[in-house]
Amino acid sequence: MVLVASFVLVVSLFGFSAEAGQHLSDEATAPNIIVIMADDLGYGDVSCYGATEIQTPNIDKLAASGVRFTSGYCSSSTCTPTRYSFLTGNYAFRTPGTGVAPPNAPAIIQPGTVTIASLLQEAGYRTAVIGKWHLGLGEKGPGPDWNGDLKPGPLEIGFHSCFLLPTTNDRVPQVFVADHRVANLDPADPLWVGDKQPSVDHPTGLTNRETLKMDWSHGHNQTIHNGISRIGFYTGGHAARFRDEDLADKWVEKSIEFIESNRNRPFFLFLASHDVHVPRIPHERFAGNSSLGYRGDCILQLDWCVGEMVAALERLKLRENTLIVFCSDNGPVMDDGYQDQALERLGEHRAAGPFSGGKYSVFEGGTRTPFISSWPGRIEPGISDELVSTIDLAHSFSVLAGRELPENSAVDSVNVLDALLGKPGAKGRDYVVQQNNNGNQLGLRVRENGRDWKLIVSPNKQAYNLVVEETLRGTAVPEIQLFDLQADLAEKQNLAEQFPAIVERLMEQLQTIKTNNRSRN
Ligand code: NG6
Ligand code: CA
């Protein structure tokens, strides 16, 4: 009896490694995986990463239960390319058309592409994406068929189910997509989405500005829904439209539903929060609760979501069998198009922590973000300065599920599983590549012989959102910059002229990564 019990224990502790390279045969040993990806959340936005003006007890608790990475990255400083790379394991700069997607964008990731979801699906997981998609839906050419089948989409690249905001909530339309259909769509009131004003009397943020409950500051002055004007135009689909205030609640509800219905088999959930992207409209129960205005209130809402997910896992007795990774899709921004007082209410808060740059930037603040992995009983709690990136999760989870990556897929995804699991002495990456929205600006952070060099190549000699605490604007920068990150975390002192040989070597390394069309072994 004792022998049997200890055998079971050994199998359940080491089951996944013993099965490396094969299909998971004993599903009981496969951990569930949840990735909670925040939106526009900066390194300094949560209290476990140093925020003092706001408290995030649930995210802090998650960090205290696992590994809190101080060099955790997303691969791009905007949403669409980070999500593209997270799912495919390929750098977005290799594929044109992976920048921020407009309202009517067709599917960016083609059916048949190997993704983190398809890898886990093949390994026996039930897979779902719930939340912000922003990777396009529908065929190239016609684009999304809002009143018909919205495919291809997540279900064609490895997800069993989805419950989505199609783009991002400052873009139309404000409807949920459940699997292939707009949820609650009344066929008698078809949904039309376009980039031209449908009629002269169609209310917009320009024509009916006085009716807005949150005014715009730049762009975002087209169709009005829920008192907020957006990017793009739409009509119809009224029964399907949601209130901004209810997004977070809905996704928590749907996530818990998914977990409950898959409690007896391994599942992978990509929970893509909209917090703290604009328009920042928290539920009424969070409004006014922070000293930082709407942006801070949305951070509290995000923290609540994390707490709800953990509580649901605990209630279902799944917490010890679930790996949670918490991350962000890009760094912070203050005024991203709405007058929500993010700047005015900032006080001492430093959303990018000690770093320069934020969203849109390849300075550290654009991509170095909160990054936490937690799996109670399996991950020894601690803090790690190993380099890990959202692009690595495809490879790492694949190994965790006992699958080898097909040779020509996830070509930039490095296996950092041991670092994610906080194993003593485990190494992360040797370097990270950081890109801006369309990849015409690149950063390369290289860790070697105890040094941390950072190269930035900006062919257009412009950096955006360099100082997050100011109005979003372009700043002139030299084409080539080199920083010593250990001495100069804020990337203030350009050493390119002082160390030409290092610049040359890092330029070559970057060039090789580009021309080889792959960067992993
Ligand atoms: C920009 C939008 C910004 C935001 C961003 C995408 C304007 C003026 N700015 O073009 O508000 O929507 O795209 O953000 O329209 S992301 O986090 O989804 O990448
Ligand atoms: Ca984002």
Coordinates of C-alpha atoms and ligand atoms in Angstrom, one line a residue:
M1 CA 0.0 0.0 0.0
V2 CA 2.8 2.4 1.0
L3 CA 4.7 1.3 -2.1
V4 CA 1.8 2.0 -4.3
A5 CA 1.2 5.3 -2.7
S6 CA 4.8 6.5 -3.2
F7 CA 4.8 5.2 -6.8
V8 CA 1.7 7.3 -7.5
L9 CA 3.5 10.2 -5.9
V10 CA 6.6 9.8 -8.0
V11 CA 4.5 9.4 -11.2
S12 CA 2.5 12.5 -10.4
L13 CA 5.6 14.5 -9.6
F14 CA 7.7 13.5 -12.6
G15 CA 5.0 12.2 -14.9
F16 CA 5.5 14.8 -17.5
S17 CA 9.2 14.5 -17.9
A18 CA 9.1 10.7 -18.1
E19 CA 6.7 11.1 -21.0
A20 CA 8.8 13.6 -22.9
G21 CA 8.4 13.3 -26.6
Q22 CA 5.1 11.3 -26.5
H23 CA 1.5 12.1 -26.3
L24 CA 0.3 12.5 -22.8
S25 CA -1.1 9.1 -21.9
D26 CA -1.8 9.8 -18.3
E27 CA -3.9 12.9 -18.3
A28 CA -3.9 13.0 -14.5
T29 CA -0.2 14.1 -14.5
A30 CA -0.6 17.0 -17.0
P31 CA -0.9 20.3 -15.3
N32 CA -3.6 22.7 -16.4
I33 CA -2.2 25.9 -17.8
I34 CA -3.7 29.4 -17.6
V35 CA -2.0 32.4 -19.2
I36 CA -3.5 35.7 -17.9
M37 CA -2.3 38.4 -20.2
A38 CA -2.9 42.0 -19.1
D39 CA -3.2 44.8 -21.6
D40 CA -0.8 47.8 -21.5
L41 CA 0.2 46.9 -18.0
G42 CA 3.6 48.3 -17.1
Y43 CA 6.4 46.9 -14.9
G44 CA 5.7 49.4 -12.2
D45 CA 1.9 49.1 -12.2
V46 CA 1.5 46.4 -9.6
S47 CA 2.7 46.5 -6.0
C48 CA 4.8 43.4 -6.1
Y49 CA 6.9 45.2 -8.7
G50 CA 7.3 48.3 -6.6
A51 CA 4.1 50.3 -7.1
T52 CA 3.3 52.2 -3.9
E53 CA 0.3 54.3 -5.0
I54 CA -1.8 51.3 -5.8
Q55 CA -2.1 47.9 -4.1
T56 CA -2.6 44.7 -6.1
P57 CA -3.0 42.0 -3.4
N58 CA -4.1 39.2 -5.6
I59 CA -1.3 39.6 -8.2
D60 CA 1.2 40.0 -5.3
K61 CA -0.1 36.8 -3.8
L62 CA 0.3 35.0 -7.1
A63 CA 3.9 36.3 -7.3
A64 CA 4.6 35.3 -3.7
S65 CA 3.4 31.8 -4.5
G66 CA 5.7 31.4 -7.5
V67 CA 8.5 33.0 -9.5
R68 CA 8.5 36.7 -10.0
F69 CA 10.6 37.5 -13.0
T70 CA 12.5 40.8 -13.0
S71 CA 13.6 40.3 -16.7
G72 CA 10.3 39.0 -18.1
Y73 CA 9.3 40.3 -21.5
C74 CA 6.6 40.5 -24.1
S75 CA 8.0 40.4 -27.6
S76 CA 6.6 43.7 -28.8
S77 CA 5.6 47.0 -27.5
T78 CA 2.1 46.8 -29.0
C79 CA -0.7 44.2 -28.8
T80 CA -1.1 42.4 -32.1
P81 CA 2.5 41.5 -32.7
T82 CA 3.0 40.3 -29.1
R83 CA -0.1 38.2 -29.3
Y84 CA 0.9 36.9 -32.7
S85 CA 4.3 35.9 -31.3
F86 CA 2.9 34.4 -28.1
L87 CA 0.6 32.1 -30.1
T88 CA 3.0 31.2 -33.0
G89 CA 6.4 31.4 -31.3
N90 CA 7.6 33.4 -34.3
Y91 CA 8.9 36.9 -34.2
A92 CA 6.2 39.2 -35.7
F93 CA 8.7 41.3 -37.6
R94 CA 9.3 38.3 -39.9
T95 CA 5.7 38.6 -41.2
P96 CA 4.4 41.9 -42.6
G97 CA 0.8 42.7 -41.6
T98 CA 1.2 41.8 -37.9
G99 CA 1.0 45.4 -36.6
V100 CA -2.0 46.7 -34.6
A101 CA -5.1 45.3 -36.4
P102 CA -7.9 47.5 -37.6
P103 CA -11.7 46.7 -36.9
N104 CA -12.3 44.7 -40.1
A105 CA -9.0 42.8 -40.1
P106 CA -9.1 39.3 -41.5
A107 CA -7.4 36.5 -39.6
I108 CA -3.7 37.2 -39.3
I109 CA -2.6 33.6 -38.3
Q110 CA -3.5 31.2 -41.1
P111 CA -5.2 27.8 -40.4
G112 CA -2.7 25.1 -40.2
T113 CA -0.1 27.3 -38.4
V114 CA 1.3 25.5 -35.4
T115 CA 0.4 27.5 -32.3
I116 CA 0.7 27.2 -28.5
A117 CA -3.0 26.1 -28.6
S118 CA -2.6 23.5 -31.4
L119 CA 0.4 22.0 -29.7
L120 CA -1.5 21.7 -26.4
Q121 CA -4.6 20.5 -28.2
E122 CA -2.6 17.7 -29.8
A123 CA -1.1 16.9 -26.4
G124 CA -4.6 16.2 -25.1
Y125 CA -5.6 19.5 -23.6
R126 CA -8.9 21.3 -23.9
T127 CA -8.0 24.8 -25.2
A128 CA -9.8 28.1 -25.0
V129 CA -9.2 31.8 -25.5
I130 CA -11.4 34.2 -23.6
G131 CA -11.0 37.9 -23.9
K132 CA -9.3 40.3 -26.3
W133 CA -8.3 38.7 -29.6
H134 CA -7.0 41.5 -31.9
L135 CA -5.6 39.0 -34.4
G136 CA -8.3 39.4 -37.0
L137 CA -11.2 37.1 -38.0
G138 CA -12.3 35.8 -41.4
E139 CA -10.9 35.3 -44.8
K140 CA -8.5 37.7 -46.5
G141 CA -10.4 39.8 -49.0
P142 CA -14.0 39.7 -47.7
G143 CA -12.8 40.1 -44.1
P144 CA -15.0 39.2 -41.1
D145 CA -18.6 38.1 -42.0
W146 CA -20.1 39.7 -38.9
N147 CA -23.6 38.2 -39.6
G148 CA -22.3 34.7 -40.6
D149 CA -19.5 32.4 -39.7
L150 CA -16.5 34.3 -38.4
K151 CA -13.8 32.1 -39.6
P152 CA -11.0 31.4 -39.8
G153 CA -10.3 32.5 -36.3
P154 CA -9.0 30.9 -33.1
L155 CA -10.9 27.6 -33.7
E156 CA -8.9 27.1 -36.9
I157 CA -5.5 27.4 -35.1
G158 CA -5.9 25.1 -32.1
F159 CA -8.5 26.4 -29.8
H160 CA -11.6 24.3 -29.0
S161 CA -13.6 27.3 -28.1
C162 CA -13.4 31.0 -27.8
F163 CA -15.3 34.0 -26.3
L164 CA -13.8 37.1 -27.6
L165 CA -13.7 40.8 -28.0
P166 CA -12.8 40.8 -31.7
T167 CA -10.2 43.6 -31.7
T168 CA -9.6 46.0 -28.9
N169 CA -12.3 48.0 -27.2
D170 CA -11.4 51.4 -28.6
R171 CA -12.2 49.9 -32.0
V172 CA -15.7 48.8 -33.2
P173 CA -17.7 46.6 -32.7
Q174 CA -18.6 46.1 -29.0
V175 CA -19.9 42.6 -29.4
F176 CA -18.7 39.2 -28.1
V177 CA -17.7 36.4 -30.5
A178 CA -18.6 33.0 -29.2
D179 CA -16.8 30.4 -31.3
H180 CA -17.8 31.3 -34.9
R181 CA -20.7 33.7 -34.2
V182 CA -21.4 37.1 -32.8
A183 CA -23.2 36.2 -29.5
N184 CA -26.9 37.2 -29.1
L185 CA -27.0 38.7 -32.6
D186 CA -30.6 39.3 -33.8
P187 CA -30.7 38.5 -37.5
A188 CA -33.4 41.2 -37.9
D189 CA -30.8 43.8 -36.8
P190 CA -27.7 42.9 -38.8
L191 CA -24.3 44.1 -37.7
W192 CA -22.4 46.3 -40.2
V193 CA -18.8 47.4 -39.6
G194 CA -16.8 49.7 -41.8
D195 CA -14.4 52.5 -42.0
K196 CA -16.7 55.1 -43.6
Q197 CA -19.6 56.9 -41.9
P198 CA -22.7 55.0 -42.8
S199 CA -25.0 58.0 -43.1
V200 CA -24.8 61.8 -42.5
D201 CA -26.9 61.5 -39.3
H202 CA -24.8 58.7 -37.8
P203 CA -23.6 60.0 -34.4
T204 CA -19.9 60.3 -33.9
G205 CA -17.4 61.6 -31.4
L206 CA -17.1 64.7 -33.7
T207 CA -20.7 65.4 -34.4
N208 CA -22.1 64.5 -30.9
R209 CA -19.1 65.2 -28.7
E210 CA -21.2 66.8 -26.0
T211 CA -23.0 63.5 -25.4
L212 CA -19.8 61.6 -24.5
K213 CA -19.3 60.2 -21.0
M214 CA -15.6 60.0 -21.7
D215 CA -14.1 62.5 -24.2
W216 CA -11.5 61.5 -26.7
S217 CA -8.1 63.2 -27.0
H218 CA -6.8 61.9 -30.3
G219 CA -8.4 59.6 -32.8
H220 CA -11.3 57.6 -31.3
N221 CA -13.9 60.1 -32.6
Q222 CA -16.0 57.8 -34.8
T223 CA -19.0 55.7 -33.8
I224 CA -20.4 56.2 -30.3
H225 CA -21.5 53.3 -28.2
N226 CA -22.1 53.4 -24.5
G227 CA -21.3 57.1 -24.5
I228 CA -17.8 56.5 -25.8
S229 CA -16.6 57.2 -29.4
R230 CA -14.4 54.6 -31.1
I231 CA -12.1 53.9 -34.0
G232 CA -14.3 52.7 -37.0
F233 CA -18.0 52.8 -37.7
Y234 CA -20.8 50.3 -37.1
T235 CA -24.5 50.0 -37.1
G236 CA -27.0 47.3 -36.0
G237 CA -26.4 44.3 -33.7
H238 CA -27.9 46.2 -30.8
A239 CA -28.9 43.1 -28.9
A240 CA -25.4 41.8 -29.1
R241 CA -23.6 44.9 -27.8
F242 CA -22.1 44.9 -24.4
R243 CA -21.3 47.6 -21.8
D244 CA -17.6 48.3 -21.4
E245 CA -18.2 48.1 -17.6
D246 CA -19.1 44.4 -17.9
L247 CA -16.2 43.1 -19.9
A248 CA -14.1 41.9 -17.0
D249 CA -17.0 40.2 -15.2
K250 CA -18.1 38.4 -18.4
W251 CA -14.7 37.0 -19.0
V252 CA -14.2 35.8 -15.5
E253 CA -17.6 34.2 -15.7
K254 CA -16.8 32.5 -19.0
S255 CA -13.3 31.4 -17.8
I256 CA -14.7 29.8 -14.7
E257 CA -17.4 28.1 -16.8
F258 CA -14.6 26.7 -19.0
I259 CA -12.6 25.5 -16.0
E260 CA -15.5 23.9 -14.4
S261 CA -16.5 22.0 -17.5
N262 CA -13.0 20.7 -18.0
R263 CA -12.1 20.1 -14.4
N264 CA -11.4 16.4 -15.0
R265 CA -9.0 16.8 -17.9
P266 CA -6.1 19.0 -18.7
F267 CA -7.0 22.4 -20.0
F268 CA -5.2 25.4 -21.4
L269 CA -6.9 28.8 -21.0
F270 CA -5.6 32.0 -22.6
L271 CA -7.4 34.7 -20.6
A272 CA -6.7 37.9 -22.4
S273 CA -7.8 40.8 -20.2
H274 CA -8.6 44.2 -21.6
D275 CA -7.3 46.0 -18.5
V276 CA -5.7 48.5 -18.6
H277 CA -6.2 49.4 -22.3
V278 CA -8.3 52.4 -23.3
P279 CA -11.1 53.2 -23.1
R280 CA -10.6 52.6 -19.4
I281 CA -14.1 52.0 -18.1
P282 CA -14.1 49.8 -15.0
H283 CA -17.2 48.3 -13.5
E284 CA -19.0 50.6 -11.2
R285 CA -17.8 48.7 -8.2
F286 CA -14.2 49.7 -9.0
A287 CA -14.8 53.2 -10.2
G288 CA -13.2 55.8 -8.0
N289 CA -11.5 53.1 -5.8
S290 CA -7.9 54.1 -6.7
S291 CA -6.1 57.5 -6.4
L292 CA -4.9 57.1 -10.0
G293 CA -8.2 57.7 -11.7
Y294 CA -9.7 55.3 -14.3
R295 CA -6.4 53.7 -15.2
G296 CA -5.8 52.8 -11.5
D297 CA -9.4 51.6 -11.1
C298 CA -8.8 49.2 -14.0
I299 CA -5.6 47.9 -12.4
L300 CA -7.8 47.1 -9.3
Q301 CA -10.3 45.3 -11.6
L302 CA -7.5 43.3 -13.2
D303 CA -6.2 42.3 -9.8
W304 CA -9.7 41.3 -8.8
C305 CA -9.9 39.0 -11.9
V306 CA -6.6 37.3 -10.9
G307 CA -8.1 36.7 -7.5
E308 CA -11.3 35.3 -8.9
M309 CA -9.4 32.8 -11.1
V310 CA -7.3 31.6 -8.2
A311 CA -10.3 31.3 -5.9
A312 CA -12.2 29.3 -8.6
L313 CA -9.2 26.9 -8.9
E314 CA -9.0 26.5 -5.2
R315 CA -12.7 25.9 -4.9
L316 CA -12.5 23.2 -7.6
K317 CA -9.4 21.7 -5.9
L318 CA -7.4 22.4 -9.1
R319 CA -4.9 25.0 -7.8
E320 CA -2.1 22.5 -7.1
N321 CA -2.5 21.1 -10.6
T322 CA -2.5 24.4 -12.5
L323 CA 0.4 26.5 -13.7
I324 CA -0.6 30.1 -14.0
V325 CA 1.5 32.6 -16.0
F326 CA 0.7 36.2 -15.6
C327 CA 2.1 38.7 -18.1
S328 CA 1.3 41.8 -20.2
D329 CA 1.1 42.4 -23.9
N330 CA 3.2 45.6 -23.9
G331 CA 4.3 48.4 -21.6
P332 CA 2.2 51.3 -20.2
V333 CA 0.9 54.4 -21.9
M334 CA -1.0 57.3 -20.2
D335 CA -3.0 59.3 -22.8
D336 CA -3.8 56.7 -25.5
G337 CA -6.7 58.6 -27.0
Y338 CA -9.1 59.4 -24.2
Q339 CA -9.3 62.1 -21.6
D340 CA -9.3 59.8 -18.6
Q341 CA -6.9 61.8 -16.5
A342 CA -4.3 59.0 -16.4
L343 CA -1.5 61.7 -16.5
E344 CA -3.1 64.2 -14.3
R345 CA -3.8 61.7 -11.5
L346 CA -0.4 60.0 -11.7
G347 CA 1.2 61.5 -8.6
E348 CA 4.2 59.4 -7.6
H349 CA 3.1 56.4 -9.6
R350 CA 5.7 55.2 -12.2
A351 CA 3.9 52.8 -14.5
A352 CA 7.1 51.7 -16.3
G353 CA 9.0 51.2 -13.0
P354 CA 12.6 52.3 -13.3
F355 CA 12.6 52.0 -17.1
S356 CA 12.4 54.5 -19.9
G357 CA 9.9 54.0 -22.6
G358 CA 6.5 52.4 -22.6
K359 CA 4.0 51.1 -25.1
Y360 CA 5.2 51.7 -28.7
S361 CA 8.9 51.8 -27.5
V362 CA 11.8 49.4 -27.6
F363 CA 13.3 50.9 -24.5
E364 CA 12.9 48.5 -21.6
G365 CA 9.6 50.0 -20.4
G366 CA 8.0 48.9 -23.7
T367 CA 8.4 45.2 -23.3
R368 CA 9.8 44.5 -19.8
T369 CA 6.7 43.9 -17.9
P370 CA 5.3 41.9 -14.9
F371 CA 5.9 38.2 -15.5
I372 CA 4.9 35.6 -12.9
S373 CA 4.7 31.8 -13.0
S374 CA 3.0 30.0 -10.2
W375 CA 2.3 26.4 -9.6
P376 CA 1.9 25.7 -5.9
G377 CA 3.7 22.6 -4.7
R378 CA 5.8 22.5 -7.9
I379 CA 7.4 25.8 -8.1
E380 CA 9.6 27.0 -5.3
P381 CA 8.7 30.6 -4.6
G382 CA 11.3 33.1 -5.4
I383 CA 12.5 36.0 -7.6
S384 CA 14.4 35.4 -10.8
D385 CA 16.4 37.7 -13.1
E386 CA 16.5 35.1 -15.8
L387 CA 15.5 36.3 -19.3
V388 CA 12.1 34.9 -20.3
S389 CA 9.6 36.2 -22.9
T390 CA 6.0 35.5 -23.9
I391 CA 7.3 34.1 -27.2
D392 CA 8.9 31.3 -25.2
L393 CA 5.7 29.9 -23.8
A394 CA 4.8 27.9 -26.9
H395 CA 8.0 25.8 -26.7
S396 CA 8.1 25.6 -22.9
F397 CA 4.5 24.5 -22.5
S398 CA 5.0 22.0 -25.3
V399 CA 7.8 20.4 -23.4
L400 CA 5.8 20.5 -20.2
A401 CA 3.0 18.6 -22.1
G402 CA 5.5 16.0 -23.3
R403 CA 5.6 17.1 -26.9
E404 CA 8.5 18.0 -29.2
L405 CA 8.1 21.0 -31.4
P406 CA 7.8 20.3 -35.1
E407 CA 11.1 21.4 -36.8
N408 CA 9.8 24.4 -38.7
S409 CA 7.3 25.8 -36.2
A410 CA 7.7 28.2 -33.3
V411 CA 11.0 29.1 -34.8
D412 CA 11.9 31.8 -32.2
S413 CA 10.5 30.1 -29.1
V414 CA 13.1 29.0 -26.6
N415 CA 12.5 26.3 -24.1
V416 CA 12.7 28.2 -20.7
L417 CA 10.6 25.7 -18.8
D418 CA 13.1 25.1 -16.1
A419 CA 13.3 28.9 -15.4
L420 CA 9.5 29.1 -15.4
L421 CA 9.4 26.3 -12.9
G422 CA 12.0 28.1 -10.8
K423 CA 14.4 25.2 -10.8
P424 CA 17.7 26.0 -9.0
G425 CA 20.4 27.1 -11.5
A426 CA 17.9 27.1 -14.4
K427 CA 18.8 29.4 -17.3
G428 CA 16.5 31.5 -19.3
R429 CA 17.4 33.0 -22.6
D430 CA 20.8 34.5 -23.5
Y431 CA 19.2 37.4 -25.2
V432 CA 15.8 39.0 -26.0
V433 CA 14.7 40.8 -29.2
Q434 CA 12.3 43.6 -28.6
Q435 CA 10.3 45.2 -31.5
N436 CA 8.0 48.1 -31.9
N437 CA 4.6 47.8 -33.6
N438 CA 5.7 47.1 -37.2
G439 CA 9.2 45.8 -36.3
N440 CA 11.1 48.7 -38.0
Q441 CA 12.6 49.5 -34.6
L442 CA 14.4 46.7 -32.8
G443 CA 16.1 46.2 -29.4
L444 CA 18.5 43.5 -28.5
R445 CA 19.3 42.8 -24.9
V446 CA 22.2 40.4 -24.6
R447 CA 23.5 38.9 -21.3
E448 CA 27.0 37.6 -21.5
N449 CA 29.9 37.3 -19.0
G450 CA 28.0 39.1 -16.4
R451 CA 27.3 42.1 -18.6
D452 CA 23.9 43.2 -19.9
W453 CA 24.2 45.1 -23.2
K454 CA 21.2 46.7 -24.9
L455 CA 21.4 47.7 -28.6
I456 CA 18.6 49.8 -30.1
V457 CA 18.3 50.3 -33.8
S458 CA 15.9 53.0 -34.9
P459 CA 16.2 53.6 -38.7
N460 CA 13.6 56.5 -38.5
K461 CA 15.5 58.0 -35.5
Q462 CA 12.3 58.5 -33.5
A463 CA 11.2 56.9 -30.3
Y464 CA 7.6 57.1 -29.0
N465 CA 6.5 57.3 -25.4
L466 CA 10.1 57.6 -24.2
V467 CA 9.0 59.3 -21.0
V468 CA 5.7 57.6 -20.0
E469 CA 4.9 60.3 -17.6
E470 CA 4.5 62.9 -20.4
T471 CA 2.1 63.3 -23.2
L472 CA 2.6 60.6 -25.8
R473 CA 5.0 62.0 -28.5
G474 CA 7.9 61.2 -30.7
T475 CA 11.4 62.0 -29.5
A476 CA 14.5 62.3 -31.7
V477 CA 17.0 59.5 -31.0
P478 CA 20.2 58.4 -32.7
E479 CA 19.9 55.6 -35.2
I480 CA 22.1 53.3 -33.2
Q481 CA 22.2 53.3 -29.4
L482 CA 24.0 51.0 -26.9
F483 CA 23.4 50.9 -23.2
D484 CA 24.9 49.1 -20.3
L485 CA 21.8 48.0 -18.5
Q486 CA 23.6 47.1 -15.3
A487 CA 24.9 50.6 -14.8
D488 CA 22.1 52.4 -16.6
L489 CA 18.7 50.7 -16.2
A490 CA 16.9 53.8 -17.6
E491 CA 18.9 53.7 -20.9
K492 CA 20.0 57.3 -20.6
Q493 CA 23.7 57.1 -21.5
N494 CA 24.3 56.0 -25.1
L495 CA 27.7 54.2 -25.2
A496 CA 27.6 53.4 -29.0
E497 CA 30.6 55.5 -29.8
Q498 CA 32.6 54.3 -26.8
F499 CA 32.1 50.6 -27.7
P500 CA 32.1 50.3 -31.5
A501 CA 33.2 46.6 -31.5
I502 CA 30.2 45.6 -29.3
V503 CA 27.8 47.6 -31.5
E504 CA 29.2 45.8 -34.5
R505 CA 28.9 42.4 -32.9
L506 CA 25.3 43.0 -31.7
M507 CA 24.3 44.4 -35.1
E508 CA 25.6 41.2 -36.6
Q509 CA 23.8 39.1 -34.1
L510 CA 20.5 40.9 -34.9
Q511 CA 21.2 40.5 -38.7
T512 CA 21.7 36.8 -38.3
I513 CA 18.5 36.4 -36.3
K514 CA 16.7 38.2 -39.2
T515 CA 18.3 36.5 -42.1
N516 CA 18.3 33.0 -40.7
N517 CA 14.5 33.1 -40.4
R518 CA 14.7 31.2 -37.2
S519 CA 16.5 31.7 -33.9
R520 CA 16.0 28.6 -31.9
N521 CA 17.8 25.3 -31.9
Ligands
NG6_1 C1 -3.2 53.1 -31.7 C2 -4.4 53.8 -31.1 C3 -4.3 53.5 -29.6 C4 -4.4 52.0 -29.4 C5 -3.3 51.3 -30.2 C6 -3.4 49.8 -30.1 C7 -4.9 56.0 -32.0 C8 -4.6 57.5 -32.1 N1 -4.2 55.3 -31.2 O1 -3.2 53.3 -33.1 O2 -5.4 54.1 -28.9 O3 -5.6 51.5 -29.9 O4 -3.4 51.7 -31.5 O5 -3.2 49.4 -28.8 O6 -5.8 55.6 -32.7 S1 -2.9 47.8 -28.6 O7 -2.5 47.7 -27.2 O8 -4.0 47.1 -28.9 O9 -1.7 47.5 -29.4
CA2 CA -1.8 46.3 -25.5

